[in-house]
Coordinates of C-alpha atoms in Angstrom, one line a residue:
X24 CA 32.6 -0.4 -9.3
X25 CA 29.7 1.2 -7.5
X26 CA 27.3 2.9 -9.9
X27 CA 26.9 6.6 -9.7
X28 CA 23.5 7.9 -8.6
X29 CA 21.9 11.1 -9.8
X30 CA 22.1 14.2 -7.5
X31 CA 18.8 13.3 -6.0
X32 CA 15.5 14.8 -4.9
X33 CA 15.0 18.3 -3.4
X34 CA 11.6 18.2 -1.8
X35 CA 10.0 21.0 0.2
X36 CA 8.1 19.9 3.4
X37 CA 5.8 22.0 5.4
X38 CA 3.4 21.3 8.3
X39 CA 0.2 23.3 8.0
X40 CA -1.7 25.0 10.8
X41 CA -4.2 22.1 10.6
X42 CA -1.4 19.6 11.4
X43 CA -1.3 18.1 7.9
X44 CA 2.1 17.6 6.3
X45 CA 2.6 18.6 2.7
X46 CA 5.7 17.5 0.7
X47 CA 6.3 18.9 -2.8
X48 CA 8.8 17.8 -5.3
X49 CA 8.9 19.9 -8.5
X50 CA 9.9 18.0 -11.6
X51 CA 9.9 19.1 -15.2
X52 CA 9.8 15.8 -17.1
X53 CA 6.1 16.1 -18.1
X54 CA 3.4 18.8 -17.7
X55 CA 1.6 16.6 -15.1
X56 CA 1.4 16.3 -11.3
X57 CA 1.0 13.2 -9.1
X58 CA -1.1 13.6 -6.0
X59 CA -0.8 11.2 -3.1
X60 CA -2.9 11.8 0.0
X61 CA -2.1 9.2 2.7
X62 CA -3.9 8.7 6.0
X63 CA -3.1 6.4 8.9
X64 CA -6.4 4.5 8.3
X65 CA -5.4 0.9 7.4
X66 CA -6.8 -2.3 8.8
X67 CA -4.5 -2.1 11.8
X68 CA -6.9 0.6 13.2
X69 CA -10.1 -1.3 12.9
X70 CA -12.1 -2.0 16.1
X71 CA -12.3 -5.6 17.2
X72 CA -14.9 -7.5 15.4
X73 CA -15.1 -5.1 12.4
X74 CA -12.5 -6.8 10.1
X75 CA -12.7 -5.4 6.6
X76 CA -13.8 -1.9 7.7
X77 CA -10.9 -0.1 6.2
X78 CA -11.2 -2.1 3.0
X79 CA -14.9 -1.3 2.6
X80 CA -14.4 2.4 3.6
X81 CA -11.8 2.7 0.8
X82 CA -14.3 1.3 -1.7
X83 CA -17.1 3.7 -0.7
X84 CA -15.0 6.8 0.1
X85 CA -15.3 8.4 -3.4
X86 CA -19.0 7.6 -3.8
X87 CA -20.3 11.1 -2.9
X88 CA -19.5 14.0 -0.6
X89 CA -21.4 16.8 1.1
X90 CA -20.7 18.9 -2.0
X91 CA -20.8 16.4 -4.9
X92 CA -22.8 13.3 -5.6
X93 CA -21.0 10.2 -7.0
X94 CA -22.0 11.0 -10.6
X95 CA -20.5 14.5 -10.3
X96 CA -17.3 13.2 -9.0
X97 CA -17.0 10.6 -11.8
X98 CA -17.8 13.3 -14.4
X99 CA -15.2 15.7 -13.0
X100 CA -12.5 13.0 -13.1
X101 CA -13.5 11.7 -16.5
X102 CA -13.5 15.3 -18.0
X103 CA -9.9 15.6 -17.0
X104 CA -8.8 12.1 -17.9
X105 CA -8.0 11.3 -14.3
X106 CA -8.2 7.9 -12.7
X107 CA -8.5 8.2 -8.9
X108 CA -7.2 5.2 -6.9
X109 CA -8.3 4.6 -3.3
X110 CA -6.3 1.8 -1.7
X111 CA -6.2 0.4 1.9
X112 CA -3.3 -1.5 3.4
X113 CA -2.5 -2.8 6.8
X114 CA -1.4 0.7 7.9
X115 CA -2.7 3.3 5.5
X116 CA -5.4 4.4 3.2
X117 CA -4.2 6.4 0.1
X118 CA -6.0 8.5 -2.5
X119 CA -3.7 8.9 -5.5
X120 CA -4.0 10.1 -9.1
X121 CA -2.1 12.0 -11.8
X122 CA -3.5 15.0 -13.6
X123 CA -2.3 17.7 -16.0
X124 CA -0.6 20.7 -14.4
X125 CA -3.4 22.9 -15.7
X126 CA -5.9 20.8 -13.8
X127 CA -4.0 20.6 -10.6
X128 CA -6.0 23.1 -8.5
X129 CA -9.3 21.5 -9.5
X130 CA -8.2 18.0 -9.0
X131 CA -6.6 18.8 -5.6
X132 CA -9.9 20.4 -4.5
X133 CA -11.7 17.2 -5.6
X134 CA -9.4 14.8 -3.8
X135 CA -9.5 16.8 -0.6
X136 CA -13.2 17.0 -0.8
X137 CA -13.5 13.2 -1.1
X138 CA -11.2 12.7 1.8
X139 CA -12.7 15.3 4.0
X140 CA -16.5 15.2 3.4
X141 CA -17.6 11.7 2.3
X142 CA -21.3 10.9 2.9
X143 CA -21.2 7.1 2.5
X144 CA -24.7 6.7 1.0
X145 CA -26.5 3.5 1.9
X146 CA -27.1 2.5 -1.7
X147 CA -23.4 2.9 -2.5
X148 CA -22.4 0.9 0.6
X149 CA -24.7 -1.9 -0.6
X150 CA -23.1 -1.9 -4.1
X151 CA -19.5 -1.8 -2.9
X152 CA -20.2 -4.4 -0.2
X153 CA -21.5 -6.8 -3.0
X154 CA -18.4 -6.1 -5.0
X155 CA -16.2 -6.8 -2.0
X156 CA -17.9 -10.0 -1.3
X157 CA -17.3 -11.0 -4.9
X158 CA -13.6 -10.2 -4.5
X159 CA -13.4 -12.4 -1.4
X160 CA -15.1 -15.3 -3.2
X161 CA -12.6 -14.9 -6.0
X162 CA -9.7 -14.9 -3.5
X163 CA -11.1 -18.1 -1.9
X164 CA -10.8 -19.8 -5.3
X165 CA -7.2 -18.6 -5.9
X166 CA -4.5 -20.9 -4.5
X167 CA -1.9 -18.1 -4.4
X168 CA -4.1 -15.9 -2.3
X169 CA -5.2 -18.7 0.0
X170 CA -1.6 -19.8 0.6
X171 CA -0.5 -16.3 1.4
X172 CA -3.4 -15.6 3.8
X173 CA -2.8 -18.9 5.6
X174 CA 0.9 -18.2 5.9
X175 CA 0.3 -14.9 7.6
X176 CA -2.1 -16.6 10.0
X177 CA 0.5 -19.1 10.9
X178 CA 3.2 -16.4 11.4
X179 CA 1.1 -14.0 13.4
X180 CA -2.0 -15.8 14.7
X181 CA -5.6 -15.2 13.6
X182 CA -6.2 -12.3 16.0
X183 CA -3.0 -10.3 15.2
X184 CA -3.5 -7.3 12.9
X185 CA -1.1 -8.9 10.4
X186 CA -2.7 -12.3 10.7
X187 CA -6.3 -11.5 10.1
X188 CA -7.7 -11.0 6.6
X189 CA -7.3 -7.4 5.6
X190 CA -10.4 -7.5 3.4
X191 CA -12.5 -9.1 6.1
X192 CA -14.8 -12.1 5.8
X193 CA -18.3 -12.5 4.4
X194 CA -19.6 -12.4 7.9
X195 CA -17.7 -9.3 9.1
X196 CA -18.4 -7.4 5.9
X197 CA -22.1 -8.2 6.2
X198 CA -22.2 -6.7 9.7
X199 CA -20.7 -3.4 8.8
X200 CA -23.1 -0.4 8.8
X201 CA -23.0 3.1 7.5
X202 CA -22.5 4.3 11.1
X203 CA -19.3 2.1 11.3
X204 CA -17.9 3.7 8.2
X205 CA -18.7 7.3 9.4
X206 CA -17.2 6.6 12.9
X207 CA -14.0 5.1 11.4
X208 CA -13.7 8.1 9.0
X209 CA -14.2 10.6 11.8
X210 CA -11.5 8.9 13.9
X211 CA -8.8 8.3 11.3
X212 CA -9.3 11.0 8.7
X213 CA -8.0 14.1 10.4
X214 CA -5.4 16.6 9.2
X215 CA -2.7 15.5 11.7
X216 CA -3.1 12.0 10.2
X217 CA -2.6 13.3 6.6
X218 CA 0.6 13.3 4.6
X219 CA 0.1 14.9 1.2
X220 CA 2.8 14.4 -1.5
X221 CA 2.6 16.5 -4.7
X222 CA 5.2 15.7 -7.4
X223 CA 5.4 17.2 -10.8
X224 CA 5.4 20.4 -12.9
X225 CA 4.3 22.7 -10.1
X226 CA 5.8 25.5 -8.0
X227 CA 6.3 24.3 -4.4
X228 CA 5.1 27.5 -2.8
X229 CA 2.0 27.6 -4.9
X230 CA 1.2 24.0 -4.3
X231 CA 1.5 24.3 -0.5
X232 CA -0.7 27.4 -0.7
X233 CA -3.3 25.5 -2.7
X234 CA -3.3 22.7 -0.1
X235 CA -3.6 25.2 2.7
X236 CA -6.7 26.6 1.0
X237 CA -8.4 23.3 0.6
X238 CA -7.6 22.1 4.1
X239 CA -8.5 25.4 5.8
X240 CA -11.0 25.1 8.6
X241 CA -10.6 21.3 8.8
X242 CA -9.9 20.5 12.5
X243 CA -9.3 17.3 14.2
X244 CA -7.2 15.6 16.8
X245 CA -4.2 13.5 16.0
X246 CA -5.3 9.8 16.2
X247 CA -3.8 7.8 18.9
X248 CA -0.9 5.6 18.1
X249 CA -1.4 1.9 18.0
X250 CA 1.5 -0.4 18.9
X251 CA 1.8 -3.5 16.7
X252 CA 2.2 -6.4 19.1
X253 CA 5.1 -8.8 18.5
X254 CA 4.2 -12.2 17.2
X255 CA 4.9 -15.3 19.3
X256 CA 8.5 -16.5 18.7
X257 CA 8.6 -19.5 16.4
X258 CA 9.7 -22.6 18.3
X259 CA 8.7 -25.3 15.8
X260 CA 8.1 -25.7 12.0
X261 CA 4.5 -25.2 10.9
X262 CA 3.0 -26.4 7.7
X263 CA -0.6 -26.1 6.6
X264 CA -2.1 -27.7 3.5
X265 CA -5.3 -26.3 1.8
X266 CA -7.1 -28.7 -0.5
X267 CA -8.4 -27.1 -3.7
X268 CA -9.6 -29.9 -5.9
X269 CA -9.4 -29.3 -9.7
X270 CA -6.7 -26.7 -9.6
X271 CA -3.9 -27.3 -12.1
X272 CA -1.2 -25.7 -9.9
X273 CA -0.1 -25.7 -6.3
X274 CA 1.1 -22.4 -4.7
X275 CA 3.5 -22.3 -1.8
X276 CA 3.9 -19.5 0.7
X277 CA 6.8 -20.0 3.1
X278 CA 8.3 -17.5 5.5
X279 CA 9.5 -16.0 8.8
X280 CA 8.8 -13.0 10.9
X281 CA 11.8 -10.6 11.0
X282 CA 12.4 -7.0 12.0
X283 CA 10.6 -3.6 11.6
X284 CA 11.6 -1.0 9.1
X285 CA 13.4 1.2 11.7
X286 CA 15.6 -1.6 13.0
X287 CA 19.2 -0.6 12.3
X288 CA 19.7 -4.0 10.7
X289 CA 17.2 -3.2 7.9
X290 CA 19.7 -2.6 5.1
X291 CA 21.5 -5.9 5.9
X292 CA 18.2 -7.8 5.8
X293 CA 17.2 -6.0 2.5
X294 CA 20.5 -7.1 0.9
X295 CA 20.2 -10.6 2.3
X296 CA 16.8 -11.0 0.9
X297 CA 18.0 -9.8 -2.5
X298 CA 20.6 -12.6 -2.5
X299 CA 18.0 -15.2 -1.5
X300 CA 15.2 -14.4 -4.0
X301 CA 15.5 -11.1 -5.8
X302 CA 18.8 -10.5 -7.5
X303 CA 18.9 -10.9 -11.3
X304 CA 16.1 -13.3 -12.3
X305 CA 15.3 -14.3 -8.7
X306 CA 18.4 -14.9 -6.7
X307 CA 19.4 -18.3 -5.3
X308 CA 15.9 -19.6 -5.2
X309 CA 15.1 -19.1 -8.9
X310 CA 18.6 -20.2 -9.9
X311 CA 18.0 -23.5 -8.2
X312 CA 14.3 -24.2 -8.4
X313 CA 13.3 -22.7 -11.7
X314 CA 16.5 -22.5 -13.8
X315 CA 18.4 -25.7 -12.8
X316 CA 15.6 -28.0 -11.7
X317 CA 12.8 -26.5 -13.8
X318 CA 10.2 -27.2 -11.1
X319 CA 8.6 -23.8 -10.6
X320 CA 6.5 -21.5 -12.8
X321 CA 7.7 -18.7 -10.5
X322 CA 9.7 -18.4 -7.3
X323 CA 11.0 -15.4 -5.5
X324 CA 11.3 -13.9 -2.0
X325 CA 10.1 -10.6 -0.6
X326 CA 11.1 -8.6 2.5
X327 CA 8.2 -6.2 3.4
X328 CA 9.5 -4.2 6.3
X329 CA 7.0 -2.0 8.0
X330 CA 5.9 -0.8 11.4
X331 CA 5.7 -4.1 13.2
X332 CA 7.9 -7.2 13.1
X333 CA 7.6 -7.8 9.4
X334 CA 7.6 -10.9 7.1
X335 CA 10.2 -12.4 4.8
X336 CA 8.1 -14.5 2.4
X337 CA 9.1 -17.0 -0.2
X338 CA 6.6 -17.7 -3.0
X339 CA 6.5 -20.5 -5.6
X340 CA 4.0 -21.8 -8.1
X341 CA 4.6 -25.4 -9.1
X342 CA 3.1 -28.5 -10.6
X343 CA 1.3 -30.5 -7.9
X344 CA 3.7 -33.3 -8.4
X345 CA 6.7 -31.1 -7.5
X346 CA 5.4 -29.7 -4.2
X347 CA 7.6 -31.8 -1.9
X348 CA 10.7 -31.4 -4.1
X349 CA 10.2 -27.7 -4.1
X350 CA 9.8 -27.5 -0.4
X351 CA 12.9 -29.5 0.0
X352 CA 14.8 -27.2 -2.4
X353 CA 13.5 -24.1 -0.5
X354 CA 14.6 -25.6 2.8
X355 CA 18.0 -26.3 1.3
X356 CA 18.6 -22.8 0.0
X357 CA 17.3 -21.3 3.3
X358 CA 19.5 -23.6 5.4
X359 CA 22.6 -23.0 3.3
X360 CA 22.3 -19.2 3.3
X361 CA 21.4 -19.2 7.0
X362 CA 24.4 -21.3 7.9
X363 CA 27.1 -20.0 5.6
X364 CA 25.8 -16.5 4.6
X365 CA 26.4 -15.0 1.1
X366 CA 29.6 -15.1 -0.7
X367 CA 31.7 -11.9 -1.0
X368 CA 30.8 -11.8 -4.7
X369 CA 27.1 -11.9 -3.9
X370 CA 27.5 -9.2 -1.3
X371 CA 29.3 -6.9 -3.8
X372 CA 26.9 -7.7 -6.7
X373 CA 23.7 -7.2 -4.6
X374 CA 25.0 -3.9 -3.3
X375 CA 25.8 -2.7 -6.8
X376 CA 22.4 -3.9 -8.0
X377 CA 20.4 -2.1 -5.3
X378 CA 22.4 1.1 -5.6
X379 CA 22.0 1.0 -9.4
X380 CA 18.2 0.5 -9.0
X381 CA 17.7 3.7 -7.0
X382 CA 17.2 5.9 -10.0
X383 CA 14.7 3.4 -11.4
X384 CA 12.8 3.6 -8.1
X385 CA 12.3 7.3 -8.8
X386 CA 11.5 7.3 -12.6
X387 CA 8.0 8.6 -12.4
X388 CA 6.1 11.3 -10.5
X389 CA 3.9 8.6 -8.9
X390 CA 6.9 6.5 -7.7
X391 CA 8.6 9.6 -6.3
X392 CA 5.4 10.5 -4.4
X393 CA 5.3 6.9 -2.9
X394 CA 9.0 7.1 -2.0
X395 CA 8.5 10.5 -0.2
X396 CA 5.5 9.1 1.7
X397 CA 7.6 6.2 3.0
X398 CA 10.3 8.7 4.0
X399 CA 7.8 10.8 5.9
X400 CA 6.1 7.8 7.5
X401 CA 9.3 6.4 8.9
X402 CA 11.1 9.6 9.5
X403 CA 13.9 8.8 7.1
X404 CA 14.5 12.4 6.0
X405 CA 14.1 14.4 2.9
X406 CA 17.6 13.5 1.7
X407 CA 17.1 9.7 2.1
X408 CA 17.6 9.0 -1.6
X409 CA 21.0 10.7 -1.5
X410 CA 22.0 8.9 1.7
X411 CA 20.8 5.5 0.6
X412 CA 23.9 4.5 -1.4
X413 CA 26.0 5.2 1.6
X414 CA 23.8 3.2 3.9
X415 CA 24.1 0.2 1.6
X416 CA 27.9 0.7 1.2
X417 CA 28.2 0.6 5.0
X418 CA 26.7 -2.9 5.2
X419 CA 29.4 -5.5 5.4
X420 CA 29.5 -9.2 4.5
X421 CA 29.4 -10.0 8.2
X422 CA 26.2 -7.9 8.6
X423 CA 24.5 -10.0 5.9
X424 CA 25.7 -13.3 7.4
X425 CA 24.4 -12.2 10.8
X426 CA 21.0 -11.3 9.3
X427 CA 20.8 -14.6 7.5
X428 CA 21.8 -16.6 10.6
X429 CA 19.2 -14.7 12.7
X430 CA 16.2 -15.6 10.6
X431 CA 16.9 -18.4 8.0
X432 CA 16.2 -21.7 9.8
X433 CA 13.9 -24.3 8.2
X434 CA 13.0 -25.7 11.6
X435 CA 11.4 -22.4 12.5
X436 CA 9.7 -21.8 9.1
X437 CA 6.0 -21.6 8.4
X438 CA 4.6 -22.7 5.1
X439 CA 1.2 -23.0 3.5
X440 CA 0.5 -25.0 0.4
X441 CA -2.8 -24.6 -1.6
X442 CA -3.5 -26.9 -4.4
X443 CA -5.3 -30.1 -5.6
X444 CA -3.0 -32.5 -3.8
X445 CA -3.3 -31.1 -0.3
X446 CA -5.1 -32.7 2.6
X447 CA -7.2 -30.2 4.5
X448 CA -5.8 -29.2 7.9
X449 CA -2.7 -31.4 7.5
X450 CA 0.3 -30.4 9.6
X451 CA 3.9 -31.6 9.1

């Protein structure tokens, strides 16, 4: 039986005169409001040669504005018990936080001021650059991170926006200047590039009016669109091994390029990936590799569909002695699902599982804000949560089998293994 889903969200959306989009979802669960301000300012939009610019900009953005020095911003947030997060991804940069309803106007004013008027002081850039370099050094010593980064390079190529390191390199971060950050902010932080989601114990009209006040007088052109280039089709199997002597564990990242979020086959791919490495305690992969053979500390798959042709990634952490057996087991599960597709029972159970998980996706104000941002970004509609069960119901077993057959072929896979037993640069 298909689980019943709650009546759904009822957000209010308005495009302001400045071009910014405001989406408000009133809720009454707690006297608090989640704010999520998202700009199209991820690493995809960095100029050539300035890898890591978005990442460093995110780390310095809240370190002073034309109206408030860094200390005043920190004090204003601390006084209200608010933790502001600024995060950069491949496509977006997001400022997000949760505040009490009584503090909403003040916190909204502060968040918009940070996004609108940062000054990027030289001393703050120096501090945050040093922190970023420390993070990169820590990543370089982490087998899981090394394997994932190398996989994306294999899948997309080192010059592709999805294949280059989003955090940059020590060399590229060292070359970034204050002028680079200012220019990037001026290009990417404009009202037409802003989507503001406000979720919580607020009146929709009053929240939109508050946003209009804070954004008033801010003008800017809509940033030009950037098309994500398609990766080269995979013709052969590619495996890279990264030697990290002294590590007690080997980490495997294995995957394929697939489809974009707006491809009509998205829901079939989502369900297929659930069968492979998500359902229950980890789908077929975990049932075989972790439960039956006891070879992996963890194993799962992810399907991260976004603007460009997106990755389906399988991850596993194993004892170094089990690397080859684990690769063989992954190949086996990939080949079997690709050739035969899922069973009818798996199709029914994964559909039921995903539909039943929809309310859990929308349990908190913060998660609702993130969901609404995804709906806005991909044009899914304000009623997407209510339509989602029907979209999943419409996916047939044949659709899942076609999705699996289209992508799951071990002879076209890419894999990166980082650990103590790997020979540097080795290819299989």
